[in-house]
Coordinates of C-alpha atoms and ligand atoms in Angstrom, one line a residue:
M127 CA -16.6 -31.8 4.1
Q128 CA -12.9 -32.2 4.5
R129 CA -10.6 -32.2 1.5
S130 CA -7.0 -32.9 1.6
I131 CA -4.2 -30.4 1.0
R132 CA -2.3 -30.8 -2.2
R133 CA 0.5 -28.9 -3.9
L134 CA -0.7 -27.1 -7.0
E135 CA 0.9 -28.1 -10.3
P136 CA 3.7 -25.5 -11.0
E137 CA 1.7 -24.5 -14.2
T138 CA -1.4 -23.7 -12.1
A139 CA 0.6 -22.1 -9.3
S140 CA 2.3 -19.7 -11.7
R141 CA -1.1 -18.7 -13.2
I142 CA -2.6 -17.8 -9.8
A143 CA 0.5 -16.5 -8.0
A144 CA 0.1 -13.1 -6.4
G145 CA 2.4 -10.4 -5.3
E146 CA 2.7 -9.2 -1.7
V147 CA 0.0 -11.2 0.1
I148 CA 0.9 -10.0 3.6
E149 CA 1.6 -6.3 3.3
R150 CA 0.6 -5.3 6.8
P151 CA -0.5 -6.9 10.0
L152 CA -4.2 -6.5 9.0
S153 CA -3.6 -8.7 6.0
A154 CA -2.2 -11.5 8.2
L155 CA -5.3 -11.4 10.4
K156 CA -7.6 -11.2 7.5
E157 CA -6.1 -14.3 5.8
I158 CA -6.3 -16.3 9.0
V159 CA -9.9 -15.3 9.6
E160 CA -10.8 -16.2 6.0
N161 CA -9.2 -19.6 6.6
S162 CA -11.4 -20.2 9.6
L163 CA -14.5 -19.2 7.6
D164 CA -13.4 -21.5 4.7
A165 CA -13.1 -24.3 7.3
G166 CA -16.8 -24.0 8.1
A167 CA -16.3 -22.6 11.6
R168 CA -19.5 -21.6 13.5
S169 CA -17.4 -19.8 16.0
I170 CA -14.2 -17.7 15.7
E171 CA -12.3 -16.2 18.6
I172 CA -9.6 -13.6 18.0
R173 CA -7.2 -12.6 20.7
I174 CA -4.8 -9.7 20.3
E175 CA -2.0 -9.1 22.8
G176 CA -0.7 -5.6 22.7
S177 CA -0.9 -5.1 19.0
L178 CA -1.4 -7.2 15.9
D179 CA 2.3 -7.2 15.1
H180 CA 3.1 -8.2 18.6
A181 CA 0.9 -11.2 19.0
F182 CA -2.5 -12.4 18.0
Q183 CA -4.3 -15.7 17.7
V184 CA -7.4 -17.0 15.9
A185 CA -9.2 -20.1 17.2
D186 CA -12.0 -21.8 15.3
D187 CA -14.2 -24.8 15.5
G188 CA -13.9 -25.7 11.8
V189 CA -13.0 -29.0 10.2
G190 CA -9.4 -28.9 11.3
I191 CA -6.2 -30.0 9.5
A192 CA -5.2 -33.7 9.4
A193 CA -2.0 -34.4 11.4
D194 CA -0.1 -35.5 8.4
E195 CA -1.0 -32.4 6.5
M196 CA 0.1 -29.8 9.0
E197 CA 3.5 -29.1 7.4
L198 CA 2.0 -29.2 4.0
A199 CA -0.4 -26.4 5.0
L200 CA 2.7 -24.2 5.5
E201 CA 4.1 -25.0 2.0
R202 CA 3.7 -22.4 -0.7
H203 CA 1.0 -23.2 -3.2
A204 CA -0.4 -26.1 -1.2
T205 CA -4.1 -25.8 -0.8
S206 CA -7.2 -28.0 -0.2
K207 CA -9.4 -25.5 -1.9
I208 CA -8.6 -25.8 -5.6
H209 CA -6.7 -28.4 -7.5
A210 CA -6.7 -27.0 -11.0
L211 CA -7.3 -23.6 -12.6
E212 CA -10.8 -24.6 -13.7
D213 CA -11.8 -24.9 -10.1
L214 CA -11.8 -21.1 -9.8
E215 CA -14.9 -21.2 -12.0
R216 CA -16.9 -22.8 -9.2
L217 CA -15.0 -21.4 -6.3
S218 CA -17.0 -21.2 -3.1
S219 CA -14.1 -20.5 -0.7
L220 CA -12.3 -17.3 0.1
G221 CA -8.8 -18.8 -0.2
F222 CA -7.5 -20.6 -3.2
R223 CA -3.8 -19.8 -3.7
G224 CA -2.2 -21.6 -0.8
E225 CA 0.0 -18.6 -0.1
A226 CA -1.2 -17.0 3.1
L227 CA 0.1 -19.3 5.8
P228 CA 3.6 -19.7 4.2
S229 CA 3.8 -15.9 3.7
I230 CA 2.9 -15.2 7.3
A231 CA 5.1 -17.9 8.6
A232 CA 8.1 -16.6 6.7
V233 CA 8.0 -13.2 8.5
S234 CA 6.9 -14.2 12.0
R235 CA 6.9 -16.9 14.8
L236 CA 3.8 -18.8 13.8
A237 CA 2.2 -21.9 15.5
I238 CA -0.7 -24.0 14.3
G239 CA -2.6 -26.4 16.5
S240 CA -5.4 -28.4 14.9
R241 CA -7.5 -31.5 15.2
T242 CA -10.0 -33.1 12.8
A243 CA -13.1 -35.0 13.9
A244 CA -11.4 -38.3 12.7
A245 CA -8.5 -37.9 15.2
D246 CA -8.5 -38.4 18.9
S247 CA -6.0 -35.7 19.6
G248 CA -4.5 -32.8 17.8
V249 CA -1.0 -31.7 16.7
R250 CA 0.7 -28.4 17.2
I251 CA 3.7 -27.2 15.2
A252 CA 5.7 -24.1 16.0
T253 CA 7.7 -22.3 13.4
E254 CA 10.1 -19.4 13.2
A255 CA 10.7 -17.5 10.0
G256 CA 9.1 -20.4 8.1
A257 CA 11.2 -23.2 9.6
V258 CA 9.5 -25.8 11.8
R259 CA 11.0 -25.7 15.3
E260 CA 8.7 -28.0 17.3
R261 CA 6.0 -30.6 16.7
R262 CA 4.0 -32.3 19.4
A263 CA 0.7 -33.9 20.1
V264 CA -1.9 -31.8 22.0
A265 CA -5.3 -32.4 23.5
R266 CA -7.8 -30.1 22.0
A267 CA -11.2 -29.8 20.5
V268 CA -11.9 -30.2 16.8
G269 CA -10.8 -27.1 15.0
T270 CA -7.7 -24.9 14.5
T271 CA -5.8 -22.3 16.4
V272 CA -3.3 -20.2 14.6
E273 CA -0.9 -18.1 16.7
V274 CA 1.2 -15.3 15.1
A275 CA 3.8 -13.5 17.1
D276 CA 6.5 -10.9 16.2
L277 CA 5.2 -10.2 12.8
F278 CA 8.0 -8.8 10.5
F279 CA 10.6 -9.5 13.2
N280 CA 13.0 -10.6 10.5
T281 CA 12.2 -7.9 8.0
P282 CA 13.2 -4.7 9.8
A283 CA 12.7 -2.5 6.7
R284 CA 9.1 -3.5 6.5
R285 CA 8.6 -2.9 10.2
K286 CA 9.6 0.7 9.7
F287 CA 6.7 1.3 7.3
L288 CA 4.0 -0.2 9.5
H289 CA 1.0 1.8 10.2
S290 CA 0.3 2.8 13.8
T291 CA -0.7 0.0 16.0
T292 CA -3.9 1.7 17.0
G293 CA -4.7 2.5 13.4
E294 CA -4.1 -1.1 12.4
Q295 CA -6.3 -2.3 15.2
R296 CA -9.1 -0.1 14.1
A297 CA -8.7 -1.4 10.6
A298 CA -8.8 -4.9 12.0
M299 CA -12.1 -4.1 13.7
R300 CA -13.5 -2.9 10.5
M301 CA -12.4 -6.1 8.8
I302 CA -14.0 -8.2 11.5
E303 CA -17.3 -6.2 11.3
S304 CA -17.3 -6.8 7.6
Y305 CA -16.9 -10.5 7.9
A306 CA -19.4 -10.6 10.7
M307 CA -21.9 -9.0 8.3
A308 CA -20.9 -11.5 5.6
F309 CA -21.3 -14.5 7.9
P310 CA -24.1 -13.9 10.4
E311 CA -24.3 -17.6 11.1
V312 CA -20.8 -17.5 12.6
A313 CA -20.2 -16.2 16.1
F314 CA -17.3 -13.7 16.5
R315 CA -15.6 -12.9 19.7
V316 CA -12.7 -10.5 20.0
I317 CA -10.5 -10.2 23.1
V318 CA -7.8 -7.5 23.3
D319 CA -5.3 -7.7 26.2
G320 CA -7.5 -10.1 28.0
R321 CA -10.6 -7.9 27.8
E322 CA -13.6 -8.9 25.7
R323 CA -14.2 -6.3 23.1
L324 CA -17.1 -7.8 21.3
H325 CA -19.0 -11.0 21.2
W326 CA -21.6 -11.6 18.5
P327 CA -23.5 -14.8 18.7
A328 CA -24.2 -17.0 15.7
L329 CA -27.5 -16.2 13.9
G330 CA -29.7 -17.9 11.4
R331 CA -29.1 -21.1 9.6
P332 CA -25.8 -22.9 9.4
A333 CA -23.7 -22.1 6.3
E334 CA -24.4 -25.4 4.5
A335 CA -28.2 -24.8 4.6
A336 CA -27.8 -21.3 3.4
E337 CA -25.4 -22.5 0.7
R338 CA -28.0 -24.3 -1.2
D339 CA -30.4 -21.5 -2.2
A340 CA -28.2 -18.4 -2.3
P341 CA -24.5 -19.0 -1.5
G342 CA -23.7 -15.3 -1.1
L343 CA -26.8 -14.1 0.6
P344 CA -27.5 -14.5 4.3
D345 CA -31.2 -14.5 5.1
A346 CA -33.1 -11.3 6.0
D347 CA -33.6 -11.8 9.7
A348 CA -30.0 -12.8 10.2
R349 CA -28.8 -9.8 8.2
R350 CA -30.7 -7.4 10.3
A351 CA -29.9 -9.1 13.6
R352 CA -26.2 -9.0 12.8
A353 CA -26.4 -5.4 11.8
A354 CA -28.0 -4.7 15.2
A355 CA -25.1 -6.4 16.9
V356 CA -22.4 -4.6 14.9
R357 CA -24.0 -1.2 14.4
G358 CA -26.2 -0.9 17.4
A359 CA -29.9 -1.6 17.7
A360 CA -31.2 1.9 17.1
H361 CA -29.2 2.3 13.9
A362 CA -30.1 -1.1 12.6
A363 CA -33.8 -0.6 13.1
Q364 CA -33.7 2.3 10.6
L365 CA -31.9 0.5 7.9
I366 CA -33.7 0.1 4.6
D367 CA -33.9 -3.3 2.8
A368 CA -33.1 -3.5 -0.8
A369 CA -33.1 -6.5 -3.1
G370 CA -32.8 -7.3 -6.8
E371 CA -31.6 -9.6 -9.4
R372 CA -30.2 -9.1 -12.9
E373 CA -28.7 -11.6 -15.3
G374 CA -28.0 -14.2 -12.7
V375 CA -26.5 -11.7 -10.2
R376 CA -28.5 -11.3 -7.0
L377 CA -28.3 -8.5 -4.5
V378 CA -29.5 -7.7 -1.0
A379 CA -28.6 -4.6 0.9
L380 CA -29.2 -2.8 4.1
L381 CA -29.1 0.9 3.3
G382 CA -28.5 3.7 5.8
L383 CA -30.8 6.7 5.9
P384 CA -29.4 9.9 4.3
E385 CA -28.6 11.2 7.8
H386 CA -26.4 8.2 8.4
A387 CA -24.2 9.2 5.5
R388 CA -20.6 9.8 6.4
A389 CA -17.7 12.0 5.4
S390 CA -15.8 8.9 4.3
R391 CA -16.5 5.5 2.8
E392 CA -16.0 3.9 6.1
G393 CA -19.7 3.1 6.5
Q394 CA -19.7 1.0 3.4
I395 CA -19.3 -2.8 3.3
F396 CA -19.3 -4.6 0.0
L397 CA -19.5 -8.4 0.1
V398 CA -19.3 -10.4 -3.1
N399 CA -19.9 -14.1 -2.6
R400 CA -19.3 -13.3 1.0
R401 CA -15.9 -11.9 0.2
W402 CA -15.1 -8.5 1.8
I403 CA -13.9 -6.4 -1.1
Q404 CA -13.4 -2.8 -2.1
S405 CA -14.9 -1.6 -5.3
P406 CA -15.1 1.9 -6.8
L407 CA -17.7 0.5 -9.2
L408 CA -20.0 -0.5 -6.3
G409 CA -19.3 2.7 -4.5
Q410 CA -20.3 4.8 -7.5
A411 CA -23.5 2.7 -8.1
L412 CA -24.5 3.1 -4.5
R413 CA -23.8 6.9 -4.5
Q414 CA -25.9 7.2 -7.7
A415 CA -28.8 5.5 -6.0
Y416 CA -28.9 8.1 -3.3
G417 CA -28.8 10.9 -5.9
N418 CA -29.7 14.3 -4.4
L419 CA -30.7 12.8 -1.1
L420 CA -27.1 13.5 -0.2
P421 CA -24.9 16.6 -0.8
N422 CA -21.5 16.3 -2.4
G423 CA -18.8 14.8 -0.2
R424 CA -21.2 12.6 1.8
F425 CA -20.9 8.8 1.4
P426 CA -23.9 6.6 2.0
A427 CA -23.6 4.1 4.8
A428 CA -24.7 0.6 3.6
T429 CA -23.9 -3.1 3.5
V430 CA -24.3 -4.7 0.1
W431 CA -24.2 -8.4 -0.5
L432 CA -23.9 -9.7 -4.0
D433 CA -24.2 -13.3 -5.2
V434 CA -22.4 -13.7 -8.5
P435 CA -22.0 -17.0 -10.4
A436 CA -18.3 -17.9 -9.7
A437 CA -17.7 -18.3 -13.5
R438 CA -18.6 -14.6 -14.0
L439 CA -16.3 -13.3 -11.3
D440 CA -12.5 -13.1 -11.3
V441 CA -11.2 -13.2 -7.8
N442 CA -7.6 -13.6 -8.9
V443 CA -6.8 -10.0 -9.7
H444 CA -5.2 -8.7 -6.5
P445 CA -2.6 -10.1 -4.1
T446 CA -4.7 -9.5 -1.0
K447 CA -7.9 -10.6 -2.8
R448 CA -9.5 -7.3 -1.9
E449 CA -10.5 -6.5 -5.4
V450 CA -12.5 -8.6 -7.9
R451 CA -13.5 -8.2 -11.5
F452 CA -17.0 -8.7 -12.7
A453 CA -17.5 -10.3 -16.2
D454 CA -20.3 -7.8 -16.7
E455 CA -19.6 -4.6 -14.9
D456 CA -22.6 -2.7 -16.4
A457 CA -25.1 -5.3 -15.3
V458 CA -23.7 -5.1 -11.7
F459 CA -23.8 -1.3 -11.8
V460 CA -27.3 -1.2 -13.0
L461 CA -28.4 -3.8 -10.5
V462 CA -26.9 -2.0 -7.5
A463 CA -27.9 1.6 -8.6
G464 CA -31.4 0.5 -9.6
A465 CA -32.4 -1.8 -6.7
C466 CA -31.1 0.7 -4.1
A467 CA -32.6 3.8 -5.9
K468 CA -36.0 2.0 -6.0
V469 CA -36.4 1.7 -2.2
L470 CA -34.7 5.1 -1.5
A471 CA -37.3 6.8 -3.8
Q472 CA -39.8 6.1 -1.1
L473 CA -38.0 8.4 1.3
H474 CA -39.2 11.9 1.1
P475 CA -38.9 14.7 1.2
P476 CA -35.2 14.7 0.2
F477 CA -33.8 16.3 3.2
T478 CA -30.9 18.3 2.0
V479 CA -32.1 20.0 -1.1
V480 CA -33.4 23.6 -0.6
Q481 CA -35.6 24.5 -3.5
G482 CA -36.0 28.2 -4.0
G483 CA -37.9 30.3 -1.5
R484 CA -36.3 31.5 1.8
E485 CA -33.2 29.8 2.7
P486 CA -32.6 28.8 6.4
E487 CA -30.3 30.9 8.5
P488 CA -26.8 29.5 8.5
A489 CA -25.9 27.8 11.7
W490 CA -22.9 30.0 11.8
A491 CA -24.9 33.2 12.0
E492 CA -26.3 32.2 15.3
R493 CA -22.9 31.3 16.5
V494 CA -21.5 34.7 15.9
R495 CA -24.4 36.5 17.6
E496 CA -24.5 34.3 20.7
R497 CA -20.8 34.0 21.3
P498 CA -20.0 34.4 25.0
S499 CA -18.0 37.6 25.5
N500 CA -15.5 36.0 27.8
Q501 CA -13.9 34.4 24.9
T502 CA -11.7 37.2 23.9
H503 CA -10.3 35.9 20.7
L504 CA -13.9 35.6 19.4
E505 CA -15.0 38.9 20.6
L506 CA -15.5 40.7 17.4
A507 CA -19.1 41.4 18.0
P508 CA -20.8 44.0 15.7
R509 CA -21.1 47.5 16.9
T510 CA -22.9 49.6 14.4
V511 CA -24.8 48.5 11.4
S512 CA -24.2 50.8 8.5
A513 CA -26.1 51.2 5.3
P514 CA -25.7 48.2 3.1
V515 CA -23.8 49.8 0.2
S516 CA -21.9 53.0 0.6
P517 CA -18.4 54.0 -0.3
P518 CA -15.9 52.6 2.1
S519 CA -14.4 55.0 4.6
G520 CA -10.8 55.9 4.2
A521 CA -10.0 54.6 7.7
T522 CA -11.3 51.2 7.0
V523 CA -9.4 50.9 3.8
A524 CA -6.2 51.8 5.5
A525 CA -6.7 49.5 8.4
V526 CA -7.5 46.4 6.5
G527 CA -4.9 47.2 3.9
D528 CA -2.3 47.3 6.6
A529 CA -3.5 44.1 8.1
L530 CA -2.8 42.4 4.9
G531 CA 0.8 43.6 4.8
A532 CA 1.7 43.9 8.4
S533 CA 0.1 42.0 11.3
A534 CA 0.7 44.9 13.6
A535 CA -2.2 46.7 12.1
S536 CA -4.5 43.7 12.5
A537 CA -5.9 44.9 15.8
E538 CA -7.0 48.0 14.2
A539 CA -8.4 46.1 11.3
R540 CA -10.5 44.0 13.7
G541 CA -12.3 47.1 15.0
A542 CA -12.7 48.5 11.5
E543 CA -16.0 49.4 10.1
T544 CA -16.4 48.3 6.6
E545 CA -19.2 47.3 4.2
F546 CA -18.8 44.0 2.4
W547 CA -20.5 42.3 -0.4
Q548 CA -21.2 38.7 -0.6
L549 CA -20.6 37.3 -4.1
H550 CA -22.6 34.2 -5.1
R551 CA -22.8 33.3 -1.4
T552 CA -19.3 32.1 -1.6
Y553 CA -17.0 35.1 -1.6
I554 CA -16.8 38.3 0.4
L555 CA -15.7 41.4 -1.3
A556 CA -13.7 43.8 0.9
P557 CA -12.1 47.0 -0.1
V558 CA -8.6 47.6 1.2
R559 CA -6.0 50.3 0.8
G560 CA -4.8 50.2 -2.8
G561 CA -7.3 47.6 -4.0
V562 CA -9.8 45.0 -3.0
V563 CA -9.7 41.5 -1.5
I564 CA -12.0 38.7 -2.3
V565 CA -12.3 36.3 0.6
D566 CA -13.4 32.7 0.3
Q567 CA -15.9 32.5 3.2
H568 CA -15.4 28.7 3.8
A569 CA -11.6 28.8 3.6
A570 CA -11.4 31.8 5.8
H571 CA -13.7 30.4 8.4
E572 CA -11.7 27.1 8.3
R573 CA -8.5 29.0 9.0
I574 CA -10.1 30.8 12.0
L575 CA -11.6 27.7 13.5
Y576 CA -8.5 25.7 12.9
E577 CA -6.3 28.1 14.9
E578 CA -8.9 28.3 17.6
T579 CA -9.1 24.5 17.8
R580 CA -5.4 24.1 18.0
R581 CA -5.3 26.6 20.8
R582 CA -7.9 24.6 22.7
L583 CA -6.2 21.3 22.0
A584 CA -3.0 22.8 23.4
G585 CA -4.7 23.3 26.7
E586 CA -6.9 26.3 26.5
R587 CA -9.9 24.4 27.3
G588 CA -13.1 25.3 25.5
S589 CA -16.3 25.7 27.3
S590 CA -19.0 23.1 27.0
Q591 CA -22.7 23.5 26.7
Q592 CA -24.8 20.7 28.2
L593 CA -27.4 19.2 25.9
L594 CA -30.9 19.3 27.2
F595 CA -31.4 15.8 25.8
P596 CA -28.3 13.7 25.8
A597 CA -27.7 12.3 22.3
L598 CA -27.2 8.5 21.9
V599 CA -24.8 7.7 19.1
D600 CA -24.3 4.2 17.8
L601 CA -20.7 3.9 16.6
T602 CA -18.9 1.1 14.9
H603 CA -16.4 -0.7 17.0
S604 CA -13.5 1.0 15.3
Q605 CA -15.1 4.4 15.9
F606 CA -15.7 3.4 19.5
E607 CA -12.0 2.6 19.9
L608 CA -11.1 5.9 18.4
V609 CA -13.5 8.0 20.4
N610 CA -12.0 6.5 23.6
E611 CA -8.5 7.2 22.4
M612 CA -9.3 10.8 21.6
Q613 CA -11.5 11.5 24.6
P614 CA -9.0 13.8 26.4
W615 CA -8.7 15.9 23.3
L616 CA -12.4 16.0 22.5
E617 CA -13.0 17.1 26.1
R618 CA -10.6 20.0 25.5
L619 CA -12.8 21.0 22.6
G620 CA -15.8 21.1 24.9
W621 CA -17.3 17.6 24.1
S622 CA -18.4 15.6 27.0
F623 CA -19.6 12.0 26.6
T624 CA -19.6 8.7 28.3
A625 CA -19.5 5.1 26.9
F626 CA -22.9 3.5 27.3
G627 CA -21.5 0.1 26.5
P628 CA -19.9 -0.6 23.2
P629 CA -20.6 0.6 20.6
T630 CA -22.9 3.3 22.0
V631 CA -21.8 6.6 23.3
V632 CA -23.9 9.2 25.1
I633 CA -23.1 12.8 24.3
Q634 CA -23.9 15.1 27.2
G635 CA -22.2 18.2 26.2
V636 CA -20.9 19.9 23.0
P637 CA -18.5 22.7 22.4
S638 CA -20.4 25.8 23.5
D639 CA -19.9 27.5 20.1
L640 CA -21.1 24.5 18.1
Q641 CA -24.4 25.2 16.5
H642 CA -24.5 22.0 14.5
E643 CA -28.0 20.7 14.3
H644 CA -26.9 17.1 14.8
P645 CA -24.1 16.9 17.3
A646 CA -24.0 13.1 17.0
Q647 CA -23.5 13.3 13.2
F648 CA -20.8 15.9 13.7
L649 CA -19.0 13.6 16.1
V650 CA -19.1 10.8 13.7
D651 CA -17.8 13.1 10.9
L652 CA -14.9 14.1 13.2
L653 CA -14.0 10.4 13.8
D654 CA -14.2 9.7 10.1
G655 CA -12.0 12.6 9.3
V656 CA -9.4 11.6 11.9
S657 CA -9.3 7.9 11.1
E658 CA -9.3 8.5 7.3
S659 CA -6.3 10.7 7.3
S660 CA -4.1 9.4 10.1
G661 CA -2.1 6.3 9.5
R662 CA 0.5 6.9 12.2
D663 CA -0.3 7.2 15.8
A664 CA 1.9 10.1 16.8
S665 CA -0.5 12.0 18.9
E666 CA 0.6 15.2 17.1
D667 CA -0.8 13.7 13.9
L668 CA -4.1 12.9 15.6
I669 CA -4.4 16.4 17.0
E670 CA -3.6 17.9 13.7
H671 CA -6.3 15.9 11.9
L672 CA -8.7 16.5 14.7
A673 CA -8.2 20.3 14.4
R674 CA -8.5 20.2 10.6
T675 CA -11.6 18.1 10.6
H676 CA -13.2 20.1 13.3
A677 CA -12.5 23.3 11.5
C678 CA -13.7 21.9 8.1
H679 CA -17.0 20.6 9.4
A680 CA -17.8 23.5 11.6
A681 CA -17.0 26.2 9.1
V682 CA -19.6 28.1 7.2
R683 CA -20.1 26.6 3.7
A684 CA -20.0 28.1 0.2
G685 CA -23.7 28.8 -0.5
D686 CA -24.5 29.9 3.1
P687 CA -25.9 33.5 3.0
L688 CA -24.1 35.8 5.3
G689 CA -25.3 39.1 6.8
Q690 CA -23.2 42.3 7.0
E691 CA -22.1 41.6 10.5
E692 CA -21.2 38.0 9.9
M693 CA -19.1 39.0 6.9
K694 CA -17.4 41.7 8.9
A695 CA -16.6 39.4 11.8
L696 CA -15.3 36.8 9.5
V697 CA -12.9 39.1 7.7
D698 CA -11.8 40.7 10.9
R699 CA -11.1 37.3 12.5
L700 CA -9.4 36.0 9.5
F701 CA -6.9 38.9 9.6
G702 CA -6.5 38.3 13.3
T703 CA -5.1 34.7 12.7
T704 CA -1.4 33.9 12.5
K705 CA -1.6 32.7 8.9
P706 CA -4.5 34.5 7.2
H707 CA -3.3 33.7 3.7
G708 CA -4.3 30.0 3.5
D709 CA -6.7 27.5 5.0
P710 CA -5.2 24.5 6.9
H711 CA -5.0 22.5 3.6
G712 CA -3.0 25.2 1.9
R713 CA -5.8 26.6 -0.2
A714 CA -5.9 30.4 -0.5
T715 CA -8.3 32.2 1.8
F716 CA -8.3 35.4 -0.2
V717 CA -7.2 37.0 -3.5
R718 CA -6.1 40.6 -3.8
L719 CA -6.8 42.8 -6.7
D720 CA -4.7 46.0 -6.9
L721 CA -6.3 49.3 -7.7
D722 CA -3.4 49.9 -10.2
E723 CA -4.6 46.8 -12.1
L724 CA -8.2 48.0 -12.1
H725 CA -7.1 51.5 -13.3
R726 CA -5.0 49.9 -16.1
R727 CA -7.9 47.8 -17.2
F728 CA -10.3 50.7 -17.3
G729 CA -7.7 52.7 -19.2
R730 CA -7.2 55.2 -16.3
T731 CA -3.4 55.6 -16.5
Ligands
ADP188 P1 -5.5 -21.2 1.0 O1 -6.5 -20.7 2.0 O2 -5.4 -20.3 -0.2 O3 -5.8 -22.6 0.6 P2 -3.6 -20.9 3.1 O4 -2.1 -20.8 3.1 O5 -4.3 -19.8 3.7 O6 -4.1 -21.2 1.6 O7 -3.9 -22.3 3.8 C1 -3.4 -23.5 3.4 C2 -4.3 -24.6 3.7 O8 -4.3 -24.9 5.1 C3 -5.7 -24.4 3.4 O9 -6.0 -24.8 2.0 C4 -6.4 -25.4 4.3 O10 -6.5 -26.7 3.9 C5 -5.5 -25.3 5.5 N1 -6.0 -24.5 6.6 C6 -5.5 -23.2 6.9 N2 -6.2 -22.7 7.9 C7 -7.1 -23.6 8.3 C8 -8.1 -23.6 9.3 N3 -8.3 -22.6 10.1 N4 -8.9 -24.7 9.4 C9 -8.7 -25.8 8.5 N5 -7.8 -25.8 7.6 C10 -7.0 -24.7 7.4
MG189 MG1 -6.1 -18.9 3.1

């Protein structure tokens, strides 16, 4: 149904006004896509030329804009979606402030072409920095096309703070994936530089039909079919359905298995009344539902749809509308945590928790033993195995002690024979001249792997081991972009893979020293680590984050039991690095206790 655009009363406008609506190129694209969805489009086509801030356009087959309202659409606080404040209490659209188009137009060259079903032809107006430069009649189908070029061209200060173009494009893909999950009945097509990146056909019932029984909840078949398009068929087939209702709030969700969990929140999509939002509350509720199915630091992958009566939801809390406030947060938390936990409880056994008994060998132990001897910087293989606990020899104490003070002695230290104790499976106790050092096994291993990874990324190509059975990984589209972008570097680390057709990648080979049980999961963690932390596209930044993430995920963990030889190799290798004192994040790798200090404490002066 077409409603006309009207200016909000100043009183209303002042109560819903936001701050910075268009903070980055992604926000411009998001607002325009939301407009197409509000217009009832069944098909949305997004074209990007170069980068989002260079040029993009969004074409839809929605209701269109009447010829005599085109200019009004670009006026601040002119909207067809609400007329008074009370309308927010029954809001069913994503937009409501009438601020997006004028905000985008003010900082770009924006054109809108549109035609309604009642008109024989359309109108296209072109603007620059908000001023209309041209208006003409055009022949076109019913619907709207918005073109945005040279975003922020007249605000150079803002341009300077833009995220990288590739980072922005990845974020855009995530936004599109999220809205595709919210609206399975809408077809999405994305074309970048003339090349089709994705095309997801419309599924299920049209919006109006779905609207009647549960406005915010697409039906089960459509949900799963869309998940298959977005995440890959193999992944989608394993997703677990959850559903529930509490105090008028309804929930459906598709939950990833524990092994789909990620090192970041990137696998989570929260949709409230079909609005793509971020919410610590929902994140925590979801995490709680997984309980000890996941170790610390892992985030479940899931899509959660909530249908909340509009009167019990405040959508006017954030300029970009990415946050909402629930009237009853507790009810929402209990609903999400409870409904998801209920279905997850059927998964057993919990796969990460090791209860008593013999613990598995750490992956790292294998890696040390089977290291190929042609990799000289790793060649610290054990020679003799000495009695577990005996007084340290003077030579060892001297050698390691020197290594701490002067790197010249580190070569000697590497060959040293020493006994070490592992404390609480976290620290290694090593006697040194004049005292003792306590090494943090994870931090130390991270430092070692980090330097090794940096060397390989700088050109010292690591060897690859072919997988007996190539591993298929379903990536998200943004991960797929990233993995292609990083391919040359990943290959230097020893990865070899080929694109199997987006978004699936086939891993054929992994770094030869990688003993990770799930190379596919490791690769996804790497991608998460890189995309989480890098905003800018300087390749140095990518390399740095790749090295850090690689090191962090491949390193032995606190809690991993280590044998004598592994501890020895670890300490030796640590003191063979260029900066043994800290891990790549700046955390200490060891603490030194002086003998003097011990003597003093025992009253031996
Ligand atoms: P809001 O979405 O908050 O109303 P916008 O500035 O985004 O504000 O859009 C202003 C108005 O322009 C909308 O209310 C709508 O009437 C019209 N409009 C914008 N985009 C479209 C579109 N793709 N199809 C139909 N109408 C649109
Ligand atoms: Mg809008």
